[in-house]
């Protein structure tokens, strides 16, 4: 939220495409990847982290805690991973 008299801060978030592709090639050199696969993988990672944060927040509220703590993440990580597999 921007207060009156302040300019909004614009954060440029770019995907390090070269780095992502290098990681793919290093771990799975036999894969033939399309040109936008790295962006899709990045978006899937962001969606997973968002879901993990939401579930951890719910757990924190259940524990009557005002902030997400590492034990909240650990408690929901297994279920979120299972749901993300598809």
Coordinates of N, CA, C and O in Angstrom, one line a residue:
X1 N 0.8 -1.2 0.0 CA 0.0 0.0 0.0 C 0.9 1.2 0.0 O 1.9 1.3 0.7
X2 N 0.6 2.2 -0.8 CA 1.3 3.4 -0.9 C 0.6 4.5 -0.2 O -0.6 4.8 -0.3
X3 N 1.4 5.2 0.7 CA 0.8 6.3 1.5 C 0.8 7.5 0.6 O 1.6 7.7 -0.3
X4 N -0.1 8.5 0.9 CA -0.1 9.7 0.2 C 1.2 10.5 0.3 O 1.8 10.5 1.3
X5 N 1.7 10.9 -0.9 CA 2.9 11.7 -0.9 C 4.1 10.8 -1.2 O 5.2 11.2 -1.3
X6 N 3.9 9.5 -1.3 CA 5.0 8.5 -1.5 C 4.8 8.0 -2.9 O 3.7 7.8 -3.5
X7 N 6.0 7.6 -3.5 CA 5.9 7.0 -4.8 C 5.9 5.5 -4.6 O 6.6 5.0 -3.7
X8 N 5.2 4.8 -5.5 CA 5.2 3.3 -5.3 C 6.6 2.7 -5.7 O 7.2 3.2 -6.6
X9 N 7.0 1.7 -5.0 CA 8.2 1.0 -5.3 C 7.9 -0.1 -6.3 O 7.0 -0.9 -6.1
X10 N 8.6 -0.1 -7.5 CA 8.4 -1.1 -8.5 C 9.6 -2.0 -8.4 O 10.7 -1.6 -8.6
X11 N 9.3 -3.3 -8.1 CA 10.3 -4.3 -8.1 C 10.3 -5.1 -9.4 O 9.3 -5.6 -9.7
X12 N 11.4 -5.1 -10.1 CA 11.5 -5.8 -11.3 C 11.9 -7.3 -10.9 O 13.0 -7.5 -10.4
X13 N 11.0 -8.2 -11.2 CA 11.3 -9.6 -10.9 C 11.4 -10.3 -12.2 O 10.5 -10.6 -12.9
X14 N 12.6 -10.7 -12.6 CA 12.9 -11.4 -13.8 C 13.3 -12.8 -13.5 O 13.9 -13.1 -12.4
X15 N 13.0 -13.7 -14.4 CA 13.4 -15.1 -14.2 C 14.8 -15.3 -14.7 O 15.1 -14.9 -15.9
X16 N 15.8 -15.8 -13.9 CA 17.1 -16.0 -14.5 C 17.1 -17.2 -15.4 O 17.5 -18.3 -15.0
X17 N 16.7 -17.0 -16.6 CA 16.4 -18.1 -17.6 C 17.7 -18.9 -17.9 O 17.6 -20.1 -17.9
X18 N 18.8 -18.2 -18.0 CA 20.0 -18.9 -18.3 C 20.4 -19.8 -17.2 O 20.9 -21.0 -17.4
X19 N 20.3 -19.4 -16.0 CA 20.6 -20.2 -14.8 C 19.7 -21.4 -14.7 O 20.2 -22.5 -14.4
X20 N 18.4 -21.2 -14.9 CA 17.5 -22.3 -14.8 C 17.8 -23.4 -15.9 O 17.8 -24.6 -15.6
X21 N 18.0 -22.9 -17.1 CA 18.3 -23.9 -18.2 C 19.6 -24.6 -17.9 O 19.8 -25.8 -18.2
X22 N 20.6 -23.9 -17.3 CA 21.9 -24.6 -17.0 C 21.7 -25.7 -15.9 O 22.3 -26.7 -16.0
X23 N 20.8 -25.4 -15.0 CA 20.5 -26.4 -13.9 C 19.9 -27.6 -14.6 O 20.2 -28.8 -14.3
X24 N 18.9 -27.4 -15.5 CA 18.3 -28.5 -16.2 C 19.3 -29.3 -17.0 O 19.3 -30.5 -16.9
X25 N 20.1 -28.6 -17.7 CA 21.1 -29.3 -18.5 C 22.1 -30.1 -17.6 O 22.6 -31.2 -18.0
X26 N 22.5 -29.6 -16.5 CA 23.4 -30.2 -15.6 C 22.8 -31.5 -15.0 O 23.5 -32.5 -14.9
X27 N 21.6 -31.5 -14.6 CA 21.0 -32.6 -14.0 C 20.3 -33.6 -15.0 O 20.3 -34.8 -14.7
X28 N 19.8 -33.1 -16.0 CA 19.2 -34.0 -17.0 C 19.6 -33.6 -18.4 O 18.9 -33.0 -19.2
X29 N 20.8 -33.9 -18.8 CA 21.3 -33.5 -20.1 C 20.6 -34.1 -21.3 O 20.6 -33.6 -22.4
X30 N 19.9 -35.3 -21.1 CA 19.3 -36.0 -22.2 C 17.9 -35.4 -22.5 O 17.3 -35.7 -23.5
X31 N 17.4 -34.5 -21.7 CA 16.1 -33.9 -21.9 C 16.1 -32.9 -23.1 O 17.1 -32.1 -23.2
X32 N 15.1 -32.9 -23.9 CA 15.0 -31.9 -25.0 C 13.9 -31.0 -24.5 O 12.7 -31.4 -24.4
X33 N 14.2 -29.8 -24.2 CA 13.3 -28.8 -23.6 C 12.9 -27.8 -24.6 O 13.7 -27.3 -25.4
X34 N 11.6 -27.4 -24.5 CA 11.1 -26.3 -25.4 C 11.6 -25.0 -24.9 O 12.3 -24.9 -23.9
X35 N 11.3 -23.9 -25.6 CA 11.9 -22.6 -25.3 C 11.4 -22.0 -24.1 O 12.0 -21.1 -23.5
X36 N 10.1 -22.3 -23.7 CA 9.5 -21.6 -22.5 C 9.4 -22.6 -21.3 O 8.6 -22.2 -20.4
X37 N 10.0 -23.7 -21.3 CA 9.9 -24.6 -20.2 C 10.4 -24.0 -18.9 O 9.8 -24.2 -17.8
X38 N 11.5 -23.3 -19.0 CA 12.1 -22.7 -17.7 C 11.2 -21.8 -17.1 O 11.1 -21.7 -15.8
X39 N 10.4 -21.0 -17.8 CA 9.4 -20.1 -17.2 C 8.3 -20.8 -16.6 O 7.9 -20.5 -15.5
X40 N 7.9 -21.9 -17.2 CA 6.8 -22.7 -16.6 C 7.2 -23.4 -15.3 O 6.5 -23.4 -14.3
X41 N 8.5 -23.8 -15.2 CA 9.0 -24.4 -14.0 C 9.1 -23.4 -12.9 O 8.7 -23.6 -11.8
X42 N 9.6 -22.2 -13.3 CA 9.6 -21.1 -12.3 C 8.3 -20.7 -11.8 O 8.1 -20.6 -10.5
X43 N 7.3 -20.7 -12.6 CA 5.9 -20.4 -12.2 C 5.4 -21.5 -11.3 O 4.7 -21.2 -10.3
X44 N 5.6 -22.7 -11.6 CA 5.2 -23.8 -10.7 C 5.8 -23.7 -9.4 O 5.2 -24.0 -8.4
X45 N 7.1 -23.4 -9.3 CA 7.8 -23.2 -8.0 C 7.1 -22.1 -7.2 O 6.9 -22.3 -6.0
X46 N 6.8 -21.0 -7.9 CA 6.1 -19.9 -7.1 C 4.8 -20.3 -6.6 O 4.4 -19.9 -5.5
X47 N 4.0 -21.0 -7.4 CA 2.7 -21.5 -7.0 C 2.8 -22.5 -5.8 O 2.0 -22.4 -4.9
X48 N 3.8 -23.3 -5.8 CA 4.0 -24.2 -4.7 C 4.4 -23.5 -3.4 O 3.8 -23.7 -2.4
X49 N 5.3 -22.5 -3.5 CA 5.6 -21.7 -2.4 C 4.4 -20.9 -1.8 O 4.3 -20.8 -0.6
X50 N 3.6 -20.4 -2.7 CA 2.4 -19.7 -2.3 C 1.5 -20.6 -1.5 O 0.9 -20.2 -0.5
X51 N 1.2 -21.8 -2.0 CA 0.4 -22.8 -1.4 C 1.0 -23.2 0.0 O 0.2 -23.3 1.0
X52 N 2.3 -23.4 0.0 CA 2.9 -23.7 1.3 C 2.8 -22.6 2.3 O 2.5 -22.9 3.5
X53 N 2.9 -21.4 1.9 CA 2.8 -20.3 2.8 C 1.3 -20.1 3.3 O 1.1 -19.9 4.5
X54 N 0.3 -20.4 2.4 CA -1.1 -20.3 2.8 C -1.4 -21.4 3.9 O -2.0 -21.1 4.9
X55 N -0.9 -22.6 3.6 CA -1.2 -23.7 4.6 C -0.5 -23.5 5.9 O -1.0 -23.7 7.0
X56 N 0.7 -22.9 5.9 CA 1.5 -22.6 7.1 C 0.8 -21.5 7.9 O 0.8 -21.5 9.1
X57 N 0.3 -20.6 7.2 CA -0.4 -19.5 7.8 C -1.7 -20.0 8.6 O -2.0 -19.6 9.7
X58 N -2.4 -20.9 7.9 CA -3.6 -21.5 8.6 C -3.1 -22.2 9.8 O -3.8 -22.1 10.9
X59 N -2.0 -23.0 9.8 CA -1.5 -23.7 10.9 C -1.1 -22.7 12.0 O -1.4 -23.0 13.2
X60 N -0.5 -21.6 11.6 CA -0.1 -20.6 12.6 C -1.3 -20.0 13.3 O -1.3 -19.8 14.6
X61 N -2.4 -19.8 12.6 CA -3.6 -19.2 13.2 C -4.2 -20.2 14.1 O -4.7 -19.9 15.2
X62 N -4.2 -21.5 13.8 CA -4.7 -22.6 14.6 C -3.9 -22.6 15.9 O -4.5 -22.9 17.0
X63 N -2.6 -22.4 15.9 CA -1.7 -22.4 17.0 C -1.8 -21.1 17.8 O -1.0 -20.9 18.7
X64 N -2.6 -20.2 17.3 CA -2.7 -18.8 18.0 C -1.4 -18.1 18.0 O -1.0 -17.5 19.0
X65 N -0.7 -18.2 16.8 CA 0.6 -17.5 16.7 C 0.4 -16.4 15.6 O -0.3 -16.6 14.6
X66 N 1.0 -15.3 15.8 CA 0.9 -14.2 14.8 C 1.8 -14.3 13.7 O 1.7 -13.5 12.7
X67 N 2.8 -15.2 13.7 CA 3.8 -15.3 12.6 C 4.0 -16.7 12.2 O 3.9 -17.6 13.1
X68 N 4.3 -17.0 11.0 CA 4.7 -18.3 10.6 C 6.0 -18.7 11.1 O 7.0 -17.9 10.9
X69 N 6.1 -19.8 11.7 CA 7.4 -20.3 12.3 C 7.8 -21.5 11.5 O 7.0 -22.2 10.9
X70 N 9.1 -21.9 11.7 CA 9.6 -23.1 11.0 C 8.8 -24.4 11.3 O 8.6 -25.2 10.4
X71 N 8.3 -24.5 12.5 CA 7.6 -25.7 12.8 C 6.2 -25.7 12.1 O 5.7 -26.8 11.8
X72 N 5.7 -24.6 11.7 CA 4.4 -24.6 11.0 C 4.7 -25.0 9.5 O 3.9 -25.8 9.0
X73 N 5.8 -24.6 9.0 CA 6.2 -25.1 7.6 C 6.4 -26.6 7.6 O 5.9 -27.3 6.7
X74 N 7.1 -27.1 8.6 CA 7.4 -28.5 8.7 C 6.1 -29.3 8.8 O 6.0 -30.4 8.3
X75 N 5.2 -28.8 9.6 CA 3.9 -29.5 9.8 C 3.1 -29.7 8.6 O 2.4 -30.7 8.4
X76 N 3.1 -28.7 7.7 CA 2.3 -28.8 6.5 C 3.0 -29.2 5.2 O 2.4 -29.5 4.2
X77 N 4.3 -29.3 5.3 CA 5.1 -29.5 4.0 C 4.8 -30.9 3.4 O 4.6 -30.9 2.2
X78 N 4.6 -31.9 4.2 CA 4.3 -33.2 3.6 C 3.0 -33.2 2.9 O 2.9 -33.8 1.8
X79 N 1.9 -32.7 3.5 CA 0.6 -32.7 2.9 C 0.6 -31.8 1.6 O 0.0 -32.2 0.6
X80 N 1.3 -30.7 1.6 CA 1.3 -29.8 0.4 C 2.1 -30.5 -0.7 O 1.7 -30.5 -1.8
X81 N 3.2 -31.2 -0.3 CA 3.9 -32.0 -1.4 C 3.0 -33.1 -2.0 O 3.0 -33.2 -3.2
X82 N 2.3 -33.7 -1.2 CA 1.4 -34.8 -1.7 C 0.3 -34.2 -2.6 O 0.0 -34.8 -3.7
X83 N -0.2 -33.1 -2.2 CA -1.3 -32.4 -3.1 C -0.7 -31.9 -4.4 O -1.4 -31.8 -5.4
X84 N 0.6 -31.5 -4.4 CA 1.2 -30.9 -5.5 C 1.6 -31.9 -6.6 O 1.9 -31.6 -7.7
X85 N 1.7 -33.2 -6.2 CA 2.2 -34.2 -7.1 C 1.2 -34.4 -8.3 O 1.6 -34.7 -9.4
X86 N -0.1 -34.3 -8.0 CA -1.1 -34.4 -9.1 C -1.7 -35.7 -9.2 O -1.6 -36.7 -8.7

